[in-house]
């Protein structure tokens, strides 16, 4: 209801459209399964991700500018050569990087200050930031990689980060994109679908299957070596 242009009639027609799409996919899968011998064939159906409805966009570089850390150009984007910190955001997640010139002990103090500032951020009486994860704890959310930010931020449902500057240099603005993803994976609406049946698949629930496990499972059913970085447990 907080999205621009929302009406109950539009919400109802959108729900009907989604149901028609699901029914079309279901009929297509039924035709595929009817043509296969499931005693010799394994079928795996995996979706990409779910989506969350969005009502507000956030430009974190405006906050960094107001903190005296980011220098924004005429186009509203941060200038890496002159900024001590910048944010790269898209959808439900954003990476915040400090410049290499910011060294210890100032670096740790600045990151702690930014973490607190992001956690206290308020927009229209709401707290749009669901979680701030320092680089050293990114394994907790599956983003433990050298290229990940010094801080990684996740938006609450309804909010998204935007790589494009907002009109007038605003920190927050109504969205023009009504669905985004990239939020924390414990939000059920962004979780993907996984279905496997046929040869080699037990006729029972597989429980929760992580996206990073799908390649390993498929490799096992094919009888080939899994990708080197695949995660898989029987």
Coordinates of N, CA, C and O in Angstrom, one line a residue, residues 55-200:
X55 N 8.8 0.3 -1.9 CA 8.2 1.6 -1.9 C 9.2 2.8 -1.8 O 8.8 3.9 -2.2
X56 N 10.4 2.6 -1.3 CA 11.3 3.7 -1.1 C 12.7 3.3 -1.5 O 13.2 2.2 -1.2
X57 N 13.4 4.2 -2.2 CA 14.8 4.0 -2.6 C 15.7 4.8 -1.7 O 15.3 5.9 -1.2
X58 N 16.9 4.3 -1.4 CA 17.9 4.9 -0.5 C 19.2 5.1 -1.3 O 19.7 4.2 -1.9
X59 N 19.8 6.4 -1.2 CA 21.1 6.6 -1.8 C 22.1 6.8 -0.6 O 22.1 7.9 0.0
X60 N 22.8 5.8 -0.3 CA 23.7 5.8 0.8 C 24.9 6.8 0.6 O 25.5 7.3 1.6
X61 N 25.2 7.1 -0.6 CA 26.3 8.1 -0.8 C 25.9 9.5 -0.3 O 26.8 10.3 0.0
X62 N 24.6 9.8 -0.3 CA 24.2 11.1 0.3 C 24.5 11.1 1.8 O 25.0 12.1 2.3
X63 N 24.3 10.0 2.5 CA 24.6 9.9 3.9 C 26.1 10.0 4.1 O 26.6 10.8 5.0
X64 N 26.9 9.4 3.2 CA 28.4 9.5 3.3 C 28.9 10.9 3.0 O 29.8 11.4 3.6
X65 N 28.2 11.6 2.1 CA 28.5 13.0 1.8 C 28.3 13.8 3.1 O 29.1 14.7 3.4
X66 N 27.1 13.6 3.7 CA 26.8 14.4 4.9 C 27.7 14.2 6.0 O 27.8 15.0 6.9
X67 N 28.3 13.0 6.0 CA 29.3 12.6 7.1 C 30.7 13.2 6.7 O 31.6 12.9 7.5
X68 N 30.8 13.8 5.6 CA 32.1 14.4 5.2 C 33.1 13.3 4.6 O 34.3 13.6 4.5
X69 N 32.5 12.2 4.1 CA 33.4 11.1 3.6 C 33.3 10.9 2.1 O 34.2 10.4 1.5
X70 N 32.2 11.3 1.5 CA 32.1 11.1 0.0 C 32.0 12.5 -0.6 O 31.3 13.4 -0.1
X71 N 32.6 12.6 -1.8 CA 32.5 13.9 -2.6 C 31.7 13.5 -3.8 O 32.2 12.6 -4.6
X72 N 30.6 14.1 -4.0 CA 29.7 13.8 -5.1 C 29.9 14.8 -6.3 O 30.1 16.0 -6.0
X73 N 30.0 14.2 -7.5 CA 30.1 15.0 -8.6 C 28.8 15.7 -9.0 O 27.8 15.5 -8.4
X74 N 28.9 16.4 -10.2 CA 27.7 17.1 -10.7 C 26.6 16.1 -11.0 O 25.4 16.5 -11.0
X75 N 26.9 14.9 -11.3 CA 25.9 13.9 -11.7 C 25.4 13.2 -10.4 O 24.6 12.3 -10.5
X76 N 25.9 13.6 -9.2 CA 25.4 13.0 -8.0 C 26.1 11.7 -7.6 O 25.8 11.1 -6.5
X77 N 27.1 11.3 -8.4 CA 27.8 10.0 -8.1 C 29.1 10.4 -7.3 O 29.7 11.4 -7.5
X78 N 29.6 9.4 -6.5 CA 30.8 9.7 -5.7 C 32.0 9.7 -6.6 O 32.1 8.9 -7.6
X79 N 32.9 10.6 -6.3 CA 34.2 10.7 -7.0 C 35.2 9.8 -6.2 O 35.7 10.2 -5.2
X80 N 35.6 8.6 -6.7 CA 36.5 7.8 -6.0 C 37.8 8.4 -5.6 O 38.4 8.1 -4.6
X81 N 38.3 9.3 -6.5 CA 39.6 9.9 -6.3 C 39.6 10.9 -5.1 O 40.6 11.1 -4.5
X82 N 38.4 11.4 -4.8 CA 38.3 12.5 -3.8 C 37.6 12.0 -2.6 O 37.5 12.8 -1.6
X83 N 37.0 10.8 -2.6 CA 36.1 10.3 -1.5 C 36.9 9.4 -0.6 O 37.8 8.6 -1.0
X84 N 36.6 9.5 0.7 CA 37.2 8.6 1.7 C 36.4 7.4 1.9 O 36.8 6.4 2.4
X85 N 35.1 7.4 1.4 CA 34.2 6.3 1.5 C 33.2 6.4 0.4 O 32.8 7.5 0.0
X86 N 32.7 5.3 -0.1 CA 31.7 5.3 -1.1 C 30.9 4.0 -1.0 O 31.3 3.0 -0.5
X87 N 29.6 4.1 -1.5 CA 28.7 2.9 -1.4 C 28.3 2.5 -2.8 O 28.1 3.4 -3.7
X88 N 28.2 1.2 -3.0 CA 27.7 0.6 -4.3 C 26.5 -0.2 -3.9 O 26.6 -1.2 -3.2
X89 N 25.3 0.3 -4.3 CA 24.1 -0.4 -3.9 C 23.3 -0.8 -5.0 O 23.2 -0.1 -6.1
X90 N 22.6 -1.9 -4.9 CA 21.6 -2.4 -5.9 C 20.6 -3.3 -5.2 O 21.0 -4.3 -4.6
X91 N 19.4 -3.0 -5.3 CA 18.4 -3.9 -4.7 C 18.5 -3.8 -3.2 O 18.7 -2.8 -2.6
X92 N 18.4 -5.0 -2.6 CA 18.4 -5.1 -1.1 C 19.7 -5.1 -0.4 O 19.8 -5.2 0.8
X93 N 20.8 -5.0 -1.2 CA 22.2 -5.0 -0.5 C 23.0 -3.9 -1.1 O 22.9 -3.4 -2.2
X94 N 24.0 -3.4 -0.2 CA 24.9 -2.4 -0.6 C 26.2 -2.7 0.0 O 26.3 -3.1 1.2
X95 N 27.3 -2.4 -0.7 CA 28.7 -2.5 -0.2 C 29.3 -1.1 0.0 O 29.2 -0.3 -0.9
X96 N 29.8 -0.9 1.2 CA 30.5 0.3 1.5 C 32.0 0.1 1.6 O 32.4 -0.8 2.4
X97 N 32.8 0.9 0.9 CA 34.2 0.7 0.9 C 34.9 2.0 1.4 O 34.5 3.1 1.0
X98 N 35.9 1.8 2.2 CA 36.8 2.9 2.6 C 37.9 3.0 1.6 O 38.4 2.0 1.1
X99 N 38.4 4.2 1.4 CA 39.6 4.4 0.5 C 40.8 3.7 1.1 O 41.0 3.7 2.3
X100 N 41.7 3.2 0.3 CA 42.9 2.6 0.8 C 43.8 3.6 1.6 O 44.6 3.2 2.4
X101 N 43.6 4.9 1.4 CA 44.4 5.9 2.1 C 43.9 6.0 3.6 O 44.6 6.6 4.4
X102 N 42.8 5.4 3.9 CA 42.3 5.4 5.3 C 42.9 4.2 6.0 O 42.5 3.0 5.7
X103 N 43.9 4.4 6.9 CA 44.6 3.3 7.5 C 44.4 3.3 9.0 O 43.8 4.2 9.6
X104 N 44.9 2.2 9.6 CA 44.7 2.0 11.1 C 45.5 3.1 11.8 O 46.5 3.5 11.4
X105 N 45.0 3.5 13.0 CA 43.8 3.0 13.7 C 42.5 3.7 13.3 O 41.5 3.3 13.7
X106 N 42.7 4.7 12.4 CA 41.5 5.5 12.0 C 40.5 4.6 11.3 O 39.3 4.8 11.4
X107 N 41.0 3.6 10.5 CA 40.1 2.8 9.7 C 39.1 2.1 10.6 O 37.9 2.1 10.3
X108 N 39.6 1.4 11.6 CA 38.7 0.7 12.5 C 37.7 1.6 13.2 O 36.5 1.3 13.3
X109 N 38.2 2.7 13.6 CA 37.3 3.7 14.3 C 36.2 4.2 13.4 O 35.0 4.4 13.7
X110 N 36.6 4.5 12.1 CA 35.6 5.0 11.2 C 34.6 4.0 10.8 O 33.4 4.3 10.7
X111 N 35.0 2.7 10.6 CA 34.1 1.7 10.3 C 33.1 1.5 11.4 O 31.9 1.3 11.2
X112 N 33.5 1.5 12.7 CA 32.6 1.4 13.8 C 31.6 2.5 13.9 O 30.4 2.3 14.1
X113 N 32.1 3.8 13.5 CA 31.2 4.9 13.5 C 30.2 4.8 12.4 O 29.0 5.1 12.6
X114 N 30.6 4.4 11.2 CA 29.7 4.2 10.1 C 28.6 3.1 10.4 O 27.5 3.3 10.1
X115 N 29.1 2.0 11.0 CA 28.2 0.9 11.4 C 27.0 1.5 12.3 O 25.9 1.2 12.0
X116 N 27.4 2.2 13.3 CA 26.4 2.8 14.2 C 25.5 3.8 13.4 O 24.3 3.8 13.6
X117 N 26.1 4.6 12.6 CA 25.3 5.6 11.9 C 24.3 4.9 11.0 O 23.1 5.4 10.9
X118 N 24.7 3.9 10.2 CA 23.8 3.2 9.4 C 22.7 2.5 10.2 O 21.5 2.5 9.8
X119 N 23.0 1.9 11.3 CA 22.0 1.2 12.1 C 21.0 2.2 12.7 O 19.8 1.9 12.9
X120 N 21.4 3.5 12.9 CA 20.5 4.5 13.5 C 19.8 5.3 12.4 O 18.9 6.1 12.7
X121 N 20.1 5.0 11.1 CA 19.4 5.8 10.0 C 17.9 5.7 10.1 O 17.4 4.6 10.2
X122 N 17.2 6.8 10.0 CA 15.8 6.8 10.0 C 15.3 7.6 8.8 O 15.8 8.6 8.4
X123 N 14.2 7.0 8.2 CA 13.6 7.7 7.0 C 12.1 7.7 7.2 O 11.5 6.6 7.3
X124 N 11.5 8.8 7.4 CA 10.1 8.9 7.6 C 9.6 8.2 8.9 O 8.5 7.6 8.9
X125 N 10.5 8.1 9.9 CA 10.1 7.4 11.1 C 10.4 5.9 11.1 O 10.3 5.2 12.1
X126 N 10.9 5.4 9.9 CA 11.2 4.0 9.8 C 12.8 3.8 9.9 O 13.5 4.7 9.6
X127 N 13.2 2.6 10.2 CA 14.6 2.2 10.1 C 14.8 1.3 8.9 O 14.4 0.2 8.9
X128 N 15.3 1.9 7.8 CA 15.3 1.1 6.5 C 16.4 0.1 6.5 O 16.4 -0.8 5.6
X129 N 17.4 0.1 7.4 CA 18.5 -0.8 7.4 C 18.2 -2.0 8.3 O 18.0 -1.9 9.5
X130 N 18.2 -3.2 7.7 CA 17.9 -4.4 8.5 C 19.1 -4.9 9.2 O 19.1 -5.4 10.3
X131 N 20.3 -4.8 8.5 CA 21.5 -5.4 9.2 C 22.7 -4.8 8.5 O 22.8 -4.5 7.3
X132 N 23.8 -4.5 9.3 CA 25.1 -4.1 8.9 C 26.1 -5.1 9.2 O 26.2 -5.5 10.4
X133 N 26.8 -5.6 8.3 CA 27.8 -6.7 8.5 C 29.2 -6.3 8.2 O 29.5 -6.0 7.0
X134 N 30.1 -6.2 9.2 CA 31.5 -5.9 8.9 C 32.1 -7.0 8.0 O 31.7 -8.1 8.0
X135 N 33.2 -6.6 7.3 CA 33.8 -7.5 6.4 C 34.2 -8.8 7.0 O 34.1 -9.9 6.5
X136 N 34.7 -8.7 8.2 CA 35.2 -9.9 8.9 C 34.2 -10.9 9.3 O 34.5 -12.1 9.7
X137 N 32.9 -10.5 9.2 CA 31.8 -11.5 9.5 C 30.9 -11.8 8.3 O 29.9 -12.4 8.5
X138 N 31.4 -11.5 7.1 CA 30.6 -11.8 5.9 C 30.3 -13.2 5.7 O 29.4 -13.6 4.9
X139 N 31.1 -14.1 6.2 CA 30.8 -15.6 6.0 C 29.5 -15.9 6.6 O 28.8 -16.9 6.1
X140 N 29.0 -15.1 7.6 CA 27.6 -15.4 8.1 C 26.5 -15.3 7.1 O 25.5 -15.9 7.2
X141 N 26.8 -14.5 6.1 CA 25.7 -14.2 5.1 C 26.2 -14.7 3.7 O 25.6 -14.3 2.7
X142 N 27.3 -15.5 3.6 CA 27.7 -16.1 2.4 C 28.4 -15.2 1.4 O 28.5 -15.4 0.2
X143 N 28.9 -14.0 1.9 CA 29.6 -13.0 1.1 C 31.0 -12.8 1.5 O 31.6 -11.8 1.3
X144 N 31.7 -13.9 2.0 CA 33.0 -13.8 2.4 C 34.0 -13.9 1.2 O 34.4 -14.9 0.8
X145 N 34.2 -12.7 0.6 CA 35.0 -12.6 -0.6 C 35.9 -11.3 -0.5 O 35.4 -10.3 0.1
X146 N 37.1 -11.4 -1.0 CA 38.0 -10.2 -0.9 C 37.4 -8.9 -1.5 O 37.7 -7.8 -1.1
X147 N 36.6 -9.1 -2.5 CA 36.0 -7.9 -3.2 C 34.8 -7.4 -2.5 O 34.3 -6.3 -2.9
X148 N 34.3 -8.0 -1.5 CA 33.1 -7.5 -0.8 C 33.5 -6.3 0.0 O 34.6 -6.0 0.3
X149 N 32.5 -5.5 0.4 CA 32.7 -4.2 1.0 C 33.3 -4.3 2.4 O 33.3 -5.4 3.0
X150 N 33.8 -3.2 2.9 CA 34.3 -3.2 4.3 C 33.1 -3.3 5.2 O 33.2 -3.8 6.3
X151 N 31.9 -2.8 4.8 CA 30.7 -3.0 5.4 C 29.7 -3.4 4.3 O 29.7 -2.9 3.2
X152 N 28.8 -4.4 4.6 CA 27.7 -4.8 3.7 C 26.4 -4.5 4.5 O 26.2 -5.0 5.6
X153 N 25.5 -3.8 3.8 CA 24.2 -3.4 4.4 C 23.1 -4.1 3.7 O 23.1 -4.3 2.4
X154 N 22.1 -4.5 4.4 CA 20.9 -5.1 3.9 C 19.7 -4.2 4.3 O 19.5 -3.8 5.4
X155 N 18.8 -4.0 3.3 CA 17.6 -3.2 3.5 C 16.5 -4.0 4.0 O 16.4 -5.2 3.8
X156 N 15.6 -3.3 4.8 CA 14.4 -4.0 5.2 C 13.4 -4.1 4.1 O 13.5 -3.4 3.1
X157 N 12.5 -5.0 4.2 CA 11.4 -5.1 3.1 C 10.8 -3.8 2.9 O 10.5 -3.0 3.9
X158 N 10.6 -3.5 1.7 CA 10.0 -2.2 1.3 C 11.0 -1.1 0.9 O 10.6 -0.2 0.2
X159 N 12.3 -1.4 1.2 CA 13.3 -0.4 0.9 C 14.4 -1.1 -0.1 O 14.6 -2.3 0.0
X160 N 15.0 -0.3 -0.9 CA 16.1 -0.8 -1.7 C 17.1 0.3 -1.9 O 16.9 1.5 -1.7
X161 N 18.4 -0.2 -2.1 CA 19.5 0.8 -2.4 C 19.6 1.0 -3.9 O 19.2 0.1 -4.7
X162 N 20.0 2.1 -4.3 CA 20.0 2.4 -5.7 C 21.4 2.9 -6.2 O 22.0 3.7 -5.5
X163 N 21.9 2.4 -7.3 CA 23.2 2.9 -7.8 C 23.0 4.2 -8.5 O 24.0 4.9 -8.7
X164 N 21.8 4.6 -8.9 CA 21.6 5.9 -9.6 C 21.3 6.9 -8.5 O 20.4 6.7 -7.6
X165 N 21.8 8.1 -8.6 CA 21.5 9.2 -7.7 C 20.0 9.5 -7.7 O 19.4 9.4 -8.8
X166 N 19.5 9.9 -6.6 CA 18.1 10.3 -6.5 C 17.9 11.7 -6.9 O 18.8 12.5 -6.8
X167 N 16.7 12.1 -7.4 CA 16.5 13.5 -7.8 C 16.7 14.5 -6.7 O 16.4 14.3 -5.5
X168 N 17.4 15.6 -7.0 CA 17.7 16.6 -6.1 C 18.7 16.3 -5.0 O 18.8 17.0 -4.0
X169 N 19.4 15.2 -5.2 CA 20.4 14.8 -4.2 C 19.8 14.3 -2.9 O 20.4 14.4 -1.8
X170 N 18.6 13.7 -3.0 CA 17.9 13.3 -1.8 C 18.5 12.0 -1.3 O 19.0 11.2 -2.0
X171 N 18.4 11.8 0.0 CA 18.8 10.5 0.7 C 17.7 9.4 0.4 O 18.1 8.3 0.1
X172 N 16.5 9.8 0.3 CA 15.4 8.8 0.1 C 14.4 9.4 -0.8 O 14.1 10.6 -0.9
X173 N 13.7 8.5 -1.6 CA 12.7 9.0 -2.6 C 11.8 7.8 -2.9 O 12.2 6.6 -2.8
X174 N 10.5 8.1 -3.3 CA 9.6 7.0 -3.7 C 10.2 6.2 -4.9 O 10.9 6.8 -5.8
X175 N 10.0 4.9 -4.9 CA 10.6 4.1 -6.0 C 9.8 4.2 -7.3 O 8.6 4.5 -7.3
X176 N 10.6 4.0 -8.4 CA 9.9 3.8 -9.7 C 10.0 2.3 -10.1 O 9.5 2.0 -11.2
X177 N 10.7 1.5 -9.3 CA 10.8 0.1 -9.6 C 10.1 -0.6 -8.4 O 10.6 -0.5 -7.3
X178 N 9.0 -1.4 -8.7 CA 8.2 -1.9 -7.6 C 8.6 -3.2 -7.0 O 8.0 -3.6 -6.0
X179 N 9.6 -3.9 -7.6 CA 10.0 -5.1 -7.0 C 11.5 -5.3 -7.1 O 12.1 -4.9 -8.2
X180 N 12.2 -5.7 -6.0 CA 13.6 -5.8 -6.1 C 14.0 -7.1 -5.3 O 13.1 -7.7 -4.6
X181 N 15.2 -7.5 -5.4 CA 15.7 -8.7 -4.6 C 17.1 -8.3 -4.1 O 17.5 -7.2 -4.2
X182 N 17.7 -9.3 -3.4 CA 19.1 -9.1 -2.8 C 19.0 -8.8 -1.3 O 20.0 -8.6 -0.7
X183 N 17.8 -8.9 -0.7 CA 17.6 -8.7 0.7 C 18.1 -10.0 1.4 O 18.5 -11.0 0.8
X184 N 18.1 -10.0 2.7 CA 18.5 -11.1 3.5 C 17.8 -12.4 3.2 O 16.6 -12.3 2.9
X185 N 18.5 -13.5 3.1 CA 17.9 -14.7 2.6 C 16.9 -15.4 3.6 O 16.2 -16.3 3.2
X186 N 16.8 -14.9 4.8 CA 15.8 -15.4 5.7 C 14.4 -14.8 5.5 O 13.5 -15.2 6.2
X187 N 14.3 -13.9 4.5 CA 13.0 -13.4 4.2 C 12.4 -14.4 3.2 O 12.9 -14.6 2.1
X188 N 11.2 -15.0 3.6 CA 10.7 -16.1 2.7 C 10.3 -15.7 1.3 O 10.4 -16.5 0.4
X189 N 10.0 -14.4 1.1 CA 9.5 -14.0 -0.2 C 10.7 -13.9 -1.2 O 10.4 -13.8 -2.4
X190 N 11.9 -13.8 -0.8 CA 13.0 -13.8 -1.7 C 13.6 -15.2 -1.9 O 14.5 -15.4 -2.8
X191 N 13.2 -16.2 -1.2 CA 13.7 -17.5 -1.3 C 13.3 -18.2 -2.7 O 12.1 -18.1 -3.0
X192 N 14.2 -18.8 -3.4 CA 13.8 -19.5 -4.6 C 13.1 -20.8 -4.4 O 12.9 -21.3 -3.3
X193 N 12.7 -21.4 -5.6 CA 12.1 -22.7 -5.6 C 13.0 -23.8 -6.0 O 13.8 -23.6 -6.9
X194 N 12.9 -24.9 -5.4 CA 13.8 -26.1 -5.8 C 12.9 -27.3 -5.8 O 12.2 -27.6 -4.8
X195 N 12.8 -28.0 -7.0 CA 12.0 -29.2 -7.1 C 12.9 -30.2 -7.9 O 13.5 -29.9 -8.9
X196 N 13.0 -31.4 -7.3 CA 13.7 -32.5 -8.0 C 12.9 -33.8 -7.9 O 12.4 -34.1 -6.8
X197 N 12.8 -34.5 -9.0 CA 12.1 -35.8 -9.0 C 12.6 -36.7 -10.1 O 13.2 -36.2 -11.0
X198 N 12.3 -38.0 -9.9 CA 12.8 -38.9 -10.9 C 13.9 -39.8 -10.4 O 14.1 -40.0 -9.2
X199 N 14.7 -40.2 -11.4 CA 15.8 -41.1 -11.1 C 16.8 -40.6 -10.1 O 17.3 -39.5 -10.2
X200 N 17.1 -41.4 -9.0 CA 18.0 -41.0 -8.0 C 17.5 -40.1 -6.9 O 18.3 -39.8 -6.0

